[in-house]
Amino acid sequence: LQKLRSHAEQNRTEAALRNVLLHARTIIMDTKVTAPEGWQPNDLKWSVANFGWEAHVKDVAAAQEVLPLEIPPGGSYAASWGRAKHRDDLEPMALVATKALAGGAASWHQEFRCIDRYRRLHWFTQVASIETVGPGQWRVKTINTDITERKQAEEELRWKTALFEAQMDSSLDSMLVVNSAGLKIIQNERMSEV
């Protein structure tokens, strides 16, 4: 009876965690990283692209809700995750991880893009926690949160700001924009002539 209660409690806990991960749009990965033979600490000539990465996703179904990926027969979500990373982000991502692992850092943070099975672009922010388990061996836990909506809002704001500035610059009227404290934010050329 105690085992049955324990199993039921574990199932409820896992369901609650899955619910949190879905609503937070987060994928948690646990990875064993192994440096190649001959690697030395603080040696940045090595790239983590040459390291062994054995990644595991605890809840693949929840991960698929956040970033739907094509997983070939016999494949894993973690391997598909690696292939889904935007090719322009691979080198900068490798540099961040290389510096962190070679320098003995306890963590890293970065943003990158992935492309899902439907060819849609997703942005992620990744926070990694690094635990050294031996020479050239680490356990890296990453929390990867989908920030696509935030990135889209930032892009929209950049376009609107550029449009507003262009309209101000082309106006024949003097224009001045101030914040709630009365401090000048922007003014056009005509305002400078007043």
mmCIF file with all atom_site columns, N, CA, C and O in Angstrom, residues 14-69:
data_model
loop_
_atom_site.group_PDB
_atom_site.id
_atom_site.type_symbol
_atom_site.label_atom_id
_atom_site.label_alt_id
_atom_site.label_comp_id
_atom_site.label_asym_id
_atom_site.label_entity_id
_atom_site.label_seq_id
_atom_site.pdbx_PDB_ins_code
_atom_site.Cartn_x
_atom_site.Cartn_y
_atom_site.Cartn_z
_atom_site.occupancy
_atom_site.B_iso_or_equiv
_atom_site.pdbx_formal_charge
_atom_site.auth_seq_id
_atom_site.auth_comp_id
_atom_site.auth_asym_id
_atom_site.auth_atom_id
_atom_site.pdbx_PDB_model_num
ATOM 1   N N  . GLU A 1 14 ? 5.205  14.438 -11.144 1.00 0.00 ? 14 GLU A N  1
ATOM 2   C CA . GLU A 1 14 ? 5.651  14.521 -12.539 1.00 0.00 ? 14 GLU A CA 1
ATOM 3   C C  . GLU A 1 14 ? 4.629  15.253 -13.398 1.00 0.00 ? 14 GLU A C  1
ATOM 4   O O  . GLU A 1 14 ? 4.997  16.038 -14.279 1.00 0.00 ? 14 GLU A O  1
ATOM 5   N N  . ALA A 1 15 ? 3.346  15.038 -13.162 1.00 0.00 ? 15 ALA A N  1
ATOM 6   C CA . ALA A 1 15 ? 2.293  15.736 -13.913 1.00 0.00 ? 15 ALA A CA 1
ATOM 7   C C  . ALA A 1 15 ? 2.338  17.233 -13.612 1.00 0.00 ? 15 ALA A C  1
ATOM 8   O O  . ALA A 1 15 ? 2.191  18.057 -14.527 1.00 0.00 ? 15 ALA A O  1
ATOM 9   N N  . ALA A 1 16 ? 2.564  17.592 -12.356 1.00 0.00 ? 16 ALA A N  1
ATOM 10  C CA . ALA A 1 16 ? 2.650  19.008 -11.975 1.00 0.00 ? 16 ALA A CA 1
ATOM 11  C C  . ALA A 1 16 ? 3.870  19.659 -12.642 1.00 0.00 ? 16 ALA A C  1
ATOM 12  O O  . ALA A 1 16 ? 3.768  20.780 -13.163 1.00 0.00 ? 16 ALA A O  1
ATOM 13  N N  . LEU A 1 17 ? 5.003  18.973 -12.648 1.00 0.00 ? 17 LEU A N  1
ATOM 14  C CA . LEU A 1 17 ? 6.210  19.505 -13.286 1.00 0.00 ? 17 LEU A CA 1
ATOM 15  C C  . LEU A 1 17 ? 5.986  19.689 -14.783 1.00 0.00 ? 17 LEU A C  1
ATOM 16  O O  . LEU A 1 17 ? 6.355  20.705 -15.362 1.00 0.00 ? 17 LEU A O  1
ATOM 17  N N  . ARG A 1 18 ? 5.350  18.717 -15.407 1.00 0.00 ? 18 ARG A N  1
ATOM 18  C CA . ARG A 1 18 ? 5.079  18.817 -16.842 1.00 0.00 ? 18 ARG A CA 1
ATOM 19  C C  . ARG A 1 18 ? 4.191  20.023 -17.134 1.00 0.00 ? 18 ARG A C  1
ATOM 20  O O  . ARG A 1 18 ? 4.414  20.763 -18.088 1.00 0.00 ? 18 ARG A O  1
ATOM 21  N N  . ASN A 1 19 ? 3.189  20.241 -16.302 1.00 0.00 ? 19 ASN A N  1
ATOM 22  C CA . ASN A 1 19 ? 2.302  21.383 -16.453 1.00 0.00 ? 19 ASN A CA 1
ATOM 23  C C  . ASN A 1 19 ? 3.077  22.695 -16.343 1.00 0.00 ? 19 ASN A C  1
ATOM 24  O O  . ASN A 1 19 ? 2.876  23.620 -17.141 1.00 0.00 ? 19 ASN A O  1
ATOM 25  N N  . VAL A 1 20 ? 3.991  22.783 -15.385 1.00 0.00 ? 20 VAL A N  1
ATOM 26  C CA . VAL A 1 20 ? 4.817  23.983 -15.219 1.00 0.00 ? 20 VAL A CA 1
ATOM 27  C C  . VAL A 1 20 ? 5.684  24.200 -16.458 1.00 0.00 ? 20 VAL A C  1
ATOM 28  O O  . VAL A 1 20 ? 5.772  25.305 -16.995 1.00 0.00 ? 20 VAL A O  1
ATOM 29  N N  . LEU A 1 21 ? 6.338  23.135 -16.927 1.00 0.00 ? 21 LEU A N  1
ATOM 30  C CA . LEU A 1 21 ? 7.224  23.251 -18.089 1.00 0.00 ? 21 LEU A CA 1
ATOM 31  C C  . LEU A 1 21 ? 6.453  23.687 -19.340 1.00 0.00 ? 21 LEU A C  1
ATOM 32  O O  . LEU A 1 21 ? 6.938  24.496 -20.123 1.00 0.00 ? 21 LEU A O  1
ATOM 33  N N  . LEU A 1 22 ? 5.248  23.166 -19.515 1.00 0.00 ? 22 LEU A N  1
ATOM 34  C CA . LEU A 1 22 ? 4.438  23.553 -20.669 1.00 0.00 ? 22 LEU A CA 1
ATOM 35  C C  . LEU A 1 22 ? 4.065  25.021 -20.621 1.00 0.00 ? 22 LEU A C  1
ATOM 36  O O  . LEU A 1 22 ? 4.179  25.735 -21.616 1.00 0.00 ? 22 LEU A O  1
ATOM 37  N N  . HIS A 1 23 ? 3.617  25.472 -19.464 1.00 0.00 ? 23 HIS A N  1
ATOM 38  C CA . HIS A 1 23 ? 3.195  26.867 -19.355 1.00 0.00 ? 23 HIS A CA 1
ATOM 39  C C  . HIS A 1 23 ? 4.373  27.830 -19.349 1.00 0.00 ? 23 HIS A C  1
ATOM 40  O O  . HIS A 1 23 ? 4.242  28.964 -19.792 1.00 0.00 ? 23 HIS A O  1
ATOM 41  N N  . ALA A 1 24 ? 5.512  27.387 -18.877 1.00 0.00 ? 24 ALA A N  1
ATOM 42  C CA . ALA A 1 24 ? 6.709  28.223 -18.894 1.00 0.00 ? 24 ALA A CA 1
ATOM 43  C C  . ALA A 1 24 ? 7.405  28.132 -20.251 1.00 0.00 ? 24 ALA A C  1
ATOM 44  O O  . ALA A 1 24 ? 8.363  28.852 -20.500 1.00 0.00 ? 24 ALA A O  1
ATOM 45  N N  . ARG A 1 25 ? 6.922  27.220 -21.123 1.00 0.00 ? 25 ARG A N  1
ATOM 46  C CA . ARG A 1 25 ? 7.524  26.993 -22.441 1.00 0.00 ? 25 ARG A CA 1
ATOM 47  C C  . ARG A 1 25 ? 9.018  26.718 -22.283 1.00 0.00 ? 25 ARG A C  1
ATOM 48  O O  . ARG A 1 25 ? 9.861  27.378 -22.881 1.00 0.00 ? 25 ARG A O  1
ATOM 49  N N  . THR A 1 26 ? 9.328  25.712 -21.452 1.00 0.00 ? 26 THR A N  1
ATOM 50  C CA . THR A 1 26 ? 10.703 25.406 -21.081 1.00 0.00 ? 26 THR A CA 1
ATOM 51  C C  . THR A 1 26 ? 11.043 23.947 -21.335 1.00 0.00 ? 26 THR A C  1
ATOM 52  O O  . THR A 1 26 ? 10.223 23.057 -21.096 1.00 0.00 ? 26 THR A O  1
ATOM 53  N N  . ILE A 1 27 ? 12.263 23.727 -21.800 1.00 0.00 ? 27 ILE A N  1
ATOM 54  C CA . ILE A 1 27 ? 12.804 22.386 -21.995 1.00 0.00 ? 27 ILE A CA 1
ATOM 55  C C  . ILE A 1 27 ? 14.030 22.256 -21.098 1.00 0.00 ? 27 ILE A C  1
ATOM 56  O O  . ILE A 1 27 ? 14.949 23.073 -21.176 1.00 0.00 ? 27 ILE A O  1
ATOM 57  N N  . ILE A 1 28 ? 14.028 21.238 -20.241 1.00 0.00 ? 28 ILE A N  1
ATOM 58  C CA . ILE A 1 28 ? 15.170 21.007 -19.355 1.00 0.00 ? 28 ILE A CA 1
ATOM 59  C C  . ILE A 1 28 ? 15.950 19.815 -19.883 1.00 0.00 ? 28 ILE A C  1
ATOM 60  O O  . ILE A 1 28 ? 15.383 18.764 -20.165 1.00 0.00 ? 28 ILE A O  1
ATOM 61  N N  . MET A 1 29 ? 17.265 20.017 -20.016 1.00 0.00 ? 29 MET A N  1
ATOM 62  C CA . MET A 1 29 ? 18.131 18.949 -20.514 1.00 0.00 ? 29 MET A CA 1
ATOM 63  C C  . MET A 1 29 ? 19.249 18.704 -19.520 1.00 0.00 ? 29 MET A C  1
ATOM 64  O O  . MET A 1 29 ? 19.760 19.628 -18.888 1.00 0.00 ? 29 MET A O  1
ATOM 65  N N  . ASP A 1 30 ? 19.618 17.426 -19.406 1.00 0.00 ? 30 ASP A N  1
ATOM 66  C CA . ASP A 1 30 ? 20.728 17.016 -18.560 1.00 0.00 ? 30 ASP A CA 1
ATOM 67  C C  . ASP A 1 30 ? 21.748 16.364 -19.481 1.00 0.00 ? 30 ASP A C  1
ATOM 68  O O  . ASP A 1 30 ? 21.414 15.418 -20.208 1.00 0.00 ? 30 ASP A O  1
ATOM 69  N N  . THR A 1 31 ? 22.978 16.878 -19.492 1.00 0.00 ? 31 THR A N  1
ATOM 70  C CA . THR A 1 31 ? 23.972 16.448 -20.469 1.00 0.00 ? 31 THR A CA 1
ATOM 71  C C  . THR A 1 31 ? 25.287 16.075 -19.811 1.00 0.00 ? 31 THR A C  1
ATOM 72  O O  . THR A 1 31 ? 25.787 16.805 -18.961 1.00 0.00 ? 31 THR A O  1
ATOM 73  N N  . LYS A 1 32 ? 25.820 14.947 -20.240 1.00 0.00 ? 32 LYS A N  1
ATOM 74  C CA . LYS A 1 32 ? 27.163 14.543 -19.838 1.00 0.00 ? 32 LYS A CA 1
ATOM 75  C C  . LYS A 1 32 ? 28.103 15.001 -20.954 1.00 0.00 ? 32 LYS A C  1
ATOM 76  O O  . LYS A 1 32 ? 27.911 14.658 -22.119 1.00 0.00 ? 32 LYS A O  1
ATOM 77  N N  . VAL A 1 33 ? 29.091 15.818 -20.600 1.00 0.00 ? 33 VAL A N  1
ATOM 78  C CA . VAL A 1 33 ? 30.026 16.360 -21.583 1.00 0.00 ? 33 VAL A CA 1
ATOM 79  C C  . VAL A 1 33 ? 31.409 15.804 -21.291 1.00 0.00 ? 33 VAL A C  1
ATOM 80  O O  . VAL A 1 33 ? 31.868 15.831 -20.146 1.00 0.00 ? 33 VAL A O  1
ATOM 81  N N  . THR A 1 34 ? 32.076 15.309 -22.337 1.00 0.00 ? 34 THR A N  1
ATOM 82  C CA . THR A 1 34 ? 33.408 14.729 -22.189 1.00 0.00 ? 34 THR A CA 1
ATOM 83  C C  . THR A 1 34 ? 34.355 15.371 -23.197 1.00 0.00 ? 34 THR A C  1
ATOM 84  O O  . THR A 1 34 ? 34.073 15.393 -24.398 1.00 0.00 ? 34 THR A O  1
ATOM 85  N N  . ALA A 1 35 ? 35.468 15.897 -22.693 1.00 0.00 ? 35 ALA A N  1
ATOM 86  C CA . ALA A 1 35 ? 36.471 16.515 -23.563 1.00 0.00 ? 35 ALA A CA 1
ATOM 87  C C  . ALA A 1 35 ? 37.258 15.429 -24.288 1.00 0.00 ? 35 ALA A C  1
ATOM 88  O O  . ALA A 1 35 ? 37.421 14.322 -23.776 1.00 0.00 ? 35 ALA A O  1
ATOM 89  N N  . PRO A 1 36 ? 37.769 15.746 -25.480 1.00 0.00 ? 36 PRO A N  1
ATOM 90  C CA . PRO A 1 36 ? 38.572 14.760 -26.202 1.00 0.00 ? 36 PRO A CA 1
ATOM 91  C C  . PRO A 1 36 ? 39.929 14.545 -25.525 1.00 0.00 ? 36 PRO A C  1
ATOM 92  O O  . PRO A 1 36 ? 40.377 15.376 -24.731 1.00 0.00 ? 36 PRO A O  1
ATOM 93  N N  . GLU A 1 37 ? 40.548 13.459 -25.850 1.00 0.00 ? 37 GLU A N  1
ATOM 94  C CA . GLU A 1 37 ? 41.867 13.143 -25.289 1.00 0.00 ? 37 GLU A CA 1
ATOM 95  C C  . GLU A 1 37 ? 42.851 14.254 -25.645 1.00 0.00 ? 37 GLU A C  1
ATOM 96  O O  . GLU A 1 37 ? 42.851 14.764 -26.759 1.00 0.00 ? 37 GLU A O  1
ATOM 97  N N  . GLY A 1 38 ? 43.654 14.661 -24.687 1.00 0.00 ? 38 GLY A N  1
ATOM 98  C CA . GLY A 1 38 ? 44.641 15.710 -24.899 1.00 0.00 ? 38 GLY A CA 1
ATOM 99  C C  . GLY A 1 38 ? 44.161 17.094 -24.512 1.00 0.00 ? 38 GLY A C  1
ATOM 100 O O  . GLY A 1 38 ? 44.938 18.043 -24.496 1.00 0.00 ? 38 GLY A O  1
ATOM 101 N N  . TRP A 1 39 ? 42.876 17.218 -24.182 1.00 0.00 ? 39 TRP A N  1
ATOM 102 C CA . TRP A 1 39 ? 42.335 18.519 -23.794 1.00 0.00 ? 39 TRP A CA 1
ATOM 103 C C  . TRP A 1 39 ? 42.926 18.960 -22.468 1.00 0.00 ? 39 TRP A C  1
ATOM 104 O O  . TRP A 1 39 ? 43.126 18.151 -21.560 1.00 0.00 ? 39 TRP A O  1
ATOM 105 N N  . GLN A 1 40 ? 43.217 20.248 -22.349 1.00 0.00 ? 40 GLN A N  1
ATOM 106 C CA . GLN A 1 40 ? 43.741 20.818 -21.116 1.00 0.00 ? 40 GLN A CA 1
ATOM 107 C C  . GLN A 1 40 ? 42.868 21.990 -20.676 1.00 0.00 ? 40 GLN A C  1
ATOM 108 O O  . GLN A 1 40 ? 42.412 22.763 -21.518 1.00 0.00 ? 40 GLN A O  1
ATOM 109 N N  . PRO A 1 41 ? 42.644 22.149 -19.352 1.00 0.00 ? 41 PRO A N  1
ATOM 110 C CA . PRO A 1 41 ? 41.865 23.292 -18.877 1.00 0.00 ? 41 PRO A CA 1
ATOM 111 C C  . PRO A 1 41 ? 42.487 24.612 -19.354 1.00 0.00 ? 41 PRO A C  1
ATOM 112 O O  . PRO A 1 41 ? 43.701 24.703 -19.526 1.00 0.00 ? 41 PRO A O  1
ATOM 113 N N  . ASN A 1 42 ? 41.665 25.611 -19.552 1.00 0.00 ? 42 ASN A N  1
ATOM 114 C CA . ASN A 1 42 ? 42.052 26.949 -20.004 1.00 0.00 ? 42 ASN A CA 1
ATOM 115 C C  . ASN A 1 42 ? 42.630 26.977 -21.410 1.00 0.00 ? 42 ASN A C  1
ATOM 116 O O  . ASN A 1 42 ? 43.228 27.962 -21.824 1.00 0.00 ? 42 ASN A O  1
ATOM 117 N N  . ASP A 1 43 ? 42.491 25.887 -22.158 1.00 0.00 ? 43 ASP A N  1
ATOM 118 C CA . ASP A 1 43 ? 43.002 25.810 -23.525 1.00 0.00 ? 43 ASP A CA 1
ATOM 119 C C  . ASP A 1 43 ? 41.839 26.048 -24.484 1.00 0.00 ? 43 ASP A C  1
ATOM 120 O O  . ASP A 1 43 ? 41.035 25.161 -24.723 1.00 0.00 ? 43 ASP A O  1
ATOM 121 N N  . LEU A 1 44 ? 41.750 27.263 -25.017 1.00 0.00 ? 44 LEU A N  1
ATOM 122 C CA . LEU A 1 44 ? 40.621 27.638 -25.868 1.00 0.00 ? 44 LEU A CA 1
ATOM 123 C C  . LEU A 1 44 ? 40.776 27.203 -27.325 1.00 0.00 ? 44 LEU A C  1
ATOM 124 O O  . LEU A 1 44 ? 39.932 27.478 -28.147 1.00 0.00 ? 44 LEU A O  1
ATOM 125 N N  . LYS A 1 45 ? 41.888 26.501 -27.644 1.00 0.00 ? 45 LYS A N  1
ATOM 126 C CA . LYS A 1 45 ? 42.044 26.051 -29.029 1.00 0.00 ? 45 LYS A CA 1
ATOM 127 C C  . LYS A 1 45 ? 41.064 24.918 -29.349 1.00 0.00 ? 45 LYS A C  1
ATOM 128 O O  . LYS A 1 45 ? 40.773 24.656 -30.490 1.00 0.00 ? 45 LYS A O  1
ATOM 129 N N  . TRP A 1 46 ? 40.544 24.267 -28.308 1.00 0.00 ? 46 TRP A N  1
ATOM 130 C CA . TRP A 1 46 ? 39.561 23.211 -28.501 1.00 0.00 ? 46 TRP A CA 1
ATOM 131 C C  . TRP A 1 46 ? 38.172 23.829 -28.557 1.00 0.00 ? 46 TRP A C  1
ATOM 132 O O  . TRP A 1 46 ? 37.850 24.726 -27.819 1.00 0.00 ? 46 TRP A O  1
ATOM 133 N N  . SER A 1 47 ? 37.335 23.295 -29.394 1.00 0.00 ? 47 SER A N  1
ATOM 134 C CA . SER A 1 47 ? 35.941 23.734 -29.450 1.00 0.00 ? 47 SER A CA 1
ATOM 135 C C  . SER A 1 47 ? 35.061 22.637 -28.870 1.00 0.00 ? 47 SER A C  1
ATOM 136 O O  . SER A 1 47 ? 35.327 21.454 -29.086 1.00 0.00 ? 47 SER A O  1
ATOM 137 N N  . VAL A 1 48 ? 34.018 23.032 -28.162 1.00 0.00 ? 48 VAL A N  1
ATOM 138 C CA . VAL A 1 48 ? 33.109 22.030 -27.602 1.00 0.00 ? 48 VAL A CA 1
ATOM 139 C C  . VAL A 1 48 ? 32.414 21.238 -28.705 1.00 0.00 ? 48 VAL A C  1
ATOM 140 O O  . VAL A 1 48 ? 31.834 20.192 -28.441 1.00 0.00 ? 48 VAL A O  1
ATOM 141 N N  . ALA A 1 49 ? 32.501 21.723 -29.937 1.00 0.00 ? 49 ALA A N  1
ATOM 142 C CA . ALA A 1 49 ? 31.933 20.964 -31.053 1.00 0.00 ? 49 ALA A CA 1
ATOM 143 C C  . ALA A 1 49 ? 32.642 19.614 -31.185 1.00 0.00 ? 49 ALA A C  1
ATOM 144 O O  . ALA A 1 49 ? 32.080 18.657 -31.713 1.00 0.00 ? 49 ALA A O  1
ATOM 145 N N  . ASN A 1 50 ? 33.864 19.532 -30.672 1.00 0.00 ? 50 ASN A N  1
ATOM 146 C CA . ASN A 1 50 ? 34.628 18.287 -30.723 1.00 0.00 ? 50 ASN A CA 1
ATOM 147 C C  . ASN A 1 50 ? 34.481 17.459 -29.447 1.00 0.00 ? 50 ASN A C  1
ATOM 148 O O  . ASN A 1 50 ? 35.088 16.395 -29.333 1.00 0.00 ? 50 ASN A O  1
ATOM 149 N N  . PHE A 1 51 ? 33.727 17.949 -28.475 1.00 0.00 ? 51 PHE A N  1
ATOM 150 C CA . PHE A 1 51 ? 33.514 17.233 -27.229 1.00 0.00 ? 51 PHE A CA 1
ATOM 151 C C  . PHE A 1 51 ? 32.404 16.202 -27.419 1.00 0.00 ? 51 PHE A C  1
ATOM 152 O O  . PHE A 1 51 ? 31.606 16.293 -28.344 1.00 0.00 ? 51 PHE A O  1
ATOM 153 N N  . GLY A 1 52 ? 32.347 15.243 -26.521 1.00 0.00 ? 52 GLY A N  1
ATOM 154 C CA . GLY A 1 52 ? 31.241 14.286 -26.513 1.00 0.00 ? 52 GLY A CA 1
ATOM 155 C C  . GLY A 1 52 ? 30.083 14.869 -25.706 1.00 0.00 ? 52 GLY A C  1
ATOM 156 O O  . GLY A 1 52 ? 30.269 15.270 -24.567 1.00 0.00 ? 52 GLY A O  1
ATOM 157 N N  . TRP A 1 53 ? 28.898 14.918 -26.302 1.00 0.00 ? 53 TRP A N  1
ATOM 158 C CA . TRP A 1 53 ? 27.704 15.462 -25.658 1.00 0.00 ? 53 TRP A CA 1
ATOM 159 C C  . TRP A 1 53 ? 26.643 14.364 -25.619 1.00 0.00 ? 53 TRP A C  1
ATOM 160 O O  . TRP A 1 53 ? 26.147 13.947 -26.645 1.00 0.00 ? 53 TRP A O  1
ATOM 161 N N  . GLU A 1 54 ? 26.340 13.909 -24.424 1.00 0.00 ? 54 GLU A N  1
ATOM 162 C CA . GLU A 1 54 ? 25.312 12.875 -24.234 1.00 0.00 ? 54 GLU A CA 1
ATOM 163 C C  . GLU A 1 54 ? 24.154 13.515 -23.478 1.00 0.00 ? 54 GLU A C  1
ATOM 164 O O  . GLU A 1 54 ? 24.167 13.606 -22.251 1.00 0.00 ? 54 GLU A O  1
ATOM 165 N N  . ALA A 1 55 ? 23.169 13.991 -24.233 1.00 0.00 ? 55 ALA A N  1
ATOM 166 C CA . ALA A 1 55 ? 22.075 14.774 -23.654 1.00 0.00 ? 55 ALA A CA 1
ATOM 167 C C  . ALA A 1 55 ? 20.821 13.936 -23.473 1.00 0.00 ? 55 ALA A C  1
ATOM 168 O O  . ALA A 1 55 ? 20.551 13.027 -24.257 1.00 0.00 ? 55 ALA A O  1
ATOM 169 N N  . HIS A 1 56 ? 20.059 14.287 -22.441 1.00 0.00 ? 56 HIS A N  1
ATOM 170 C CA . HIS A 1 56 ? 18.798 13.610 -22.143 1.00 0.00 ? 56 HIS A CA 1
ATOM 171 C C  . HIS A 1 56 ? 17.738 14.651 -21.794 1.00 0.00 ? 56 HIS A C  1
ATOM 172 O O  . HIS A 1 56 ? 18.011 15.591 -21.063 1.00 0.00 ? 56 HIS A O  1
ATOM 173 N N  . VAL A 1 57 ? 16.548 14.445 -22.320 1.00 0.00 ? 57 VAL A N  1
ATOM 174 C CA . VAL A 1 57 ? 15.395 15.286 -21.998 1.00 0.00 ? 57 VAL A CA 1
ATOM 175 C C  . VAL A 1 57 ? 14.478 14.434 -21.133 1.00 0.00 ? 57 VAL A C  1
ATOM 176 O O  . VAL A 1 57 ? 14.096 13.337 -21.540 1.00 0.00 ? 57 VAL A O  1
ATOM 177 N N  . LYS A 1 58 ? 14.138 14.937 -19.947 1.00 0.00 ? 58 LYS A N  1
ATOM 178 C CA . LYS A 1 58 ? 13.315 14.137 -19.034 1.00 0.00 ? 58 LYS A CA 1
ATOM 179 C C  . LYS A 1 58 ? 11.918 13.877 -19.583 1.00 0.00 ? 58 LYS A C  1
ATOM 180 O O  . LYS A 1 58 ? 11.423 12.773 -19.508 1.00 0.00 ? 58 LYS A O  1
ATOM 181 N N  . ASP A 1 59 ? 11.288 14.903 -20.159 1.00 0.00 ? 59 ASP A N  1
ATOM 182 C CA . ASP A 1 59 ? 9.915  14.764 -20.620 1.00 0.00 ? 59 ASP A CA 1
ATOM 183 C C  . ASP A 1 59 ? 9.836  15.167 -22.093 1.00 0.00 ? 59 ASP A C  1
ATOM 184 O O  . ASP A 1 59 ? 9.642  16.334 -22.429 1.00 0.00 ? 59 ASP A O  1
ATOM 185 N N  . VAL A 1 60 ? 9.982  14.179 -22.968 1.00 0.00 ? 60 VAL A N  1
ATOM 186 C CA . VAL A 1 60 ? 9.990  14.434 -24.412 1.00 0.00 ? 60 VAL A CA 1
ATOM 187 C C  . VAL A 1 60 ? 8.638  14.971 -24.883 1.00 0.00 ? 60 VAL A C  1
ATOM 188 O O  . VAL A 1 60 ? 8.581  15.871 -25.726 1.00 0.00 ? 60 VAL A O  1
ATOM 189 N N  . ALA A 1 61 ? 7.543  14.467 -24.328 1.00 0.00 ? 61 ALA A N  1
ATOM 190 C CA . ALA A 1 61 ? 6.219  14.939 -24.735 1.00 0.00 ? 61 ALA A CA 1
ATOM 191 C C  . ALA A 1 61 ? 6.065  16.428 -24.431 1.00 0.00 ? 61 ALA A C  1
ATOM 192 O O  . ALA A 1 61 ? 5.561  17.192 -25.270 1.00 0.00 ? 61 ALA A O  1
ATOM 193 N N  . ALA A 1 62 ? 6.518  16.863 -23.268 1.00 0.00 ? 62 ALA A N  1
ATOM 194 C CA . ALA A 1 62 ? 6.453  18.292 -22.914 1.00 0.00 ? 62 ALA A CA 1
ATOM 195 C C  . ALA A 1 62 ? 7.366  19.098 -23.826 1.00 0.00 ? 62 ALA A C  1
ATOM 196 O O  . ALA A 1 62 ? 6.997  20.185 -24.283 1.00 0.00 ? 62 ALA A O  1
ATOM 197 N N  . ALA A 1 63 ? 8.546  18.569 -24.119 1.00 0.00 ? 63 ALA A N  1
ATOM 198 C CA . ALA A 1 63 ? 9.487  19.259 -25.015 1.00 0.00 ? 63 ALA A CA 1
ATOM 199 C C  . ALA A 1 63 ? 8.879  19.418 -26.408 1.00 0.00 ? 63 ALA A C  1
ATOM 200 O O  . ALA A 1 63 ? 9.025  20.473 -27.038 1.00 0.00 ? 63 ALA A O  1
ATOM 201 N N  . GLN A 1 64 ? 8.183  18.386 -26.876 1.00 0.00 ? 64 GLN A N  1
ATOM 202 C CA . GLN A 1 64 ? 7.554  18.448 -28.198 1.00 0.00 ? 64 GLN A CA 1
ATOM 203 C C  . GLN A 1 64 ? 6.468  19.528 -28.244 1.00 0.00 ? 64 GLN A C  1
ATOM 204 O O  . GLN A 1 64 ? 6.213  20.099 -29.302 1.00 0.00 ? 64 GLN A O  1
ATOM 205 N N  . GLU A 1 65 ? 5.826  19.806 -27.108 1.00 0.00 ? 65 GLU A N  1
ATOM 206 C CA . GLU A 1 65 ? 4.829  20.876 -27.055 1.00 0.00 ? 65 GLU A CA 1
ATOM 207 C C  . GLU A 1 65 ? 5.488  22.242 -27.200 1.00 0.00 ? 65 GLU A C  1
ATOM 208 O O  . GLU A 1 65 ? 4.905  23.166 -27.762 1.00 0.00 ? 65 GLU A O  1
ATOM 209 N N  . VAL A 1 66 ? 6.708  22.377 -26.689 1.00 0.00 ? 66 VAL A N  1
ATOM 210 C CA . VAL A 1 66 ? 7.435  23.643 -26.752 1.00 0.00 ? 66 VAL A CA 1
ATOM 211 C C  . VAL A 1 66 ? 8.107  23.816 -28.115 1.00 0.00 ? 66 VAL A C  1
ATOM 212 O O  . VAL A 1 66 ? 7.980  24.860 -28.750 1.00 0.00 ? 66 VAL A O  1
ATOM 213 N N  . LEU A 1 67 ? 8.823  22.797 -28.558 1.00 0.00 ? 67 LEU A N  1
ATOM 214 C CA . LEU A 1 67 ? 9.515  22.828 -29.849 1.00 0.00 ? 67 LEU A CA 1
ATOM 215 C C  . LEU A 1 67 ? 9.283  21.489 -30.543 1.00 0.00 ? 67 LEU A C  1
ATOM 216 O O  . LEU A 1 67 ? 9.985  20.522 -30.286 1.00 0.00 ? 67 LEU A O  1
ATOM 217 N N  . PRO A 1 68 ? 8.260  21.431 -31.411 1.00 0.00 ? 68 PRO A N  1
ATOM 218 C CA . PRO A 1 68 ? 7.984  20.166 -32.098 1.00 0.00 ? 68 PRO A CA 1
ATOM 219 C C  . PRO A 1 68 ? 9.099  19.837 -33.094 1.00 0.00 ? 68 PRO A C  1
ATOM 220 O O  . PRO A 1 68 ? 9.405  20.649 -33.967 1.00 0.00 ? 68 PRO A O  1
ATOM 221 N N  . LEU A 1 69 ? 9.700  18.662 -32.916 1.00 0.00 ? 69 LEU A N  1
ATOM 222 C CA . LEU A 1 69 ? 10.806 18.237 -33.771 1.00 0.00 ? 69 LEU A CA 1
ATOM 223 C C  . LEU A 1 69 ? 10.502 16.892 -34.410 1.00 0.00 ? 69 LEU A C  1
ATOM 224 O O  . LEU A 1 69 ? 9.796  16.066 -33.838 1.00 0.00 ? 69 LEU A O  1
#
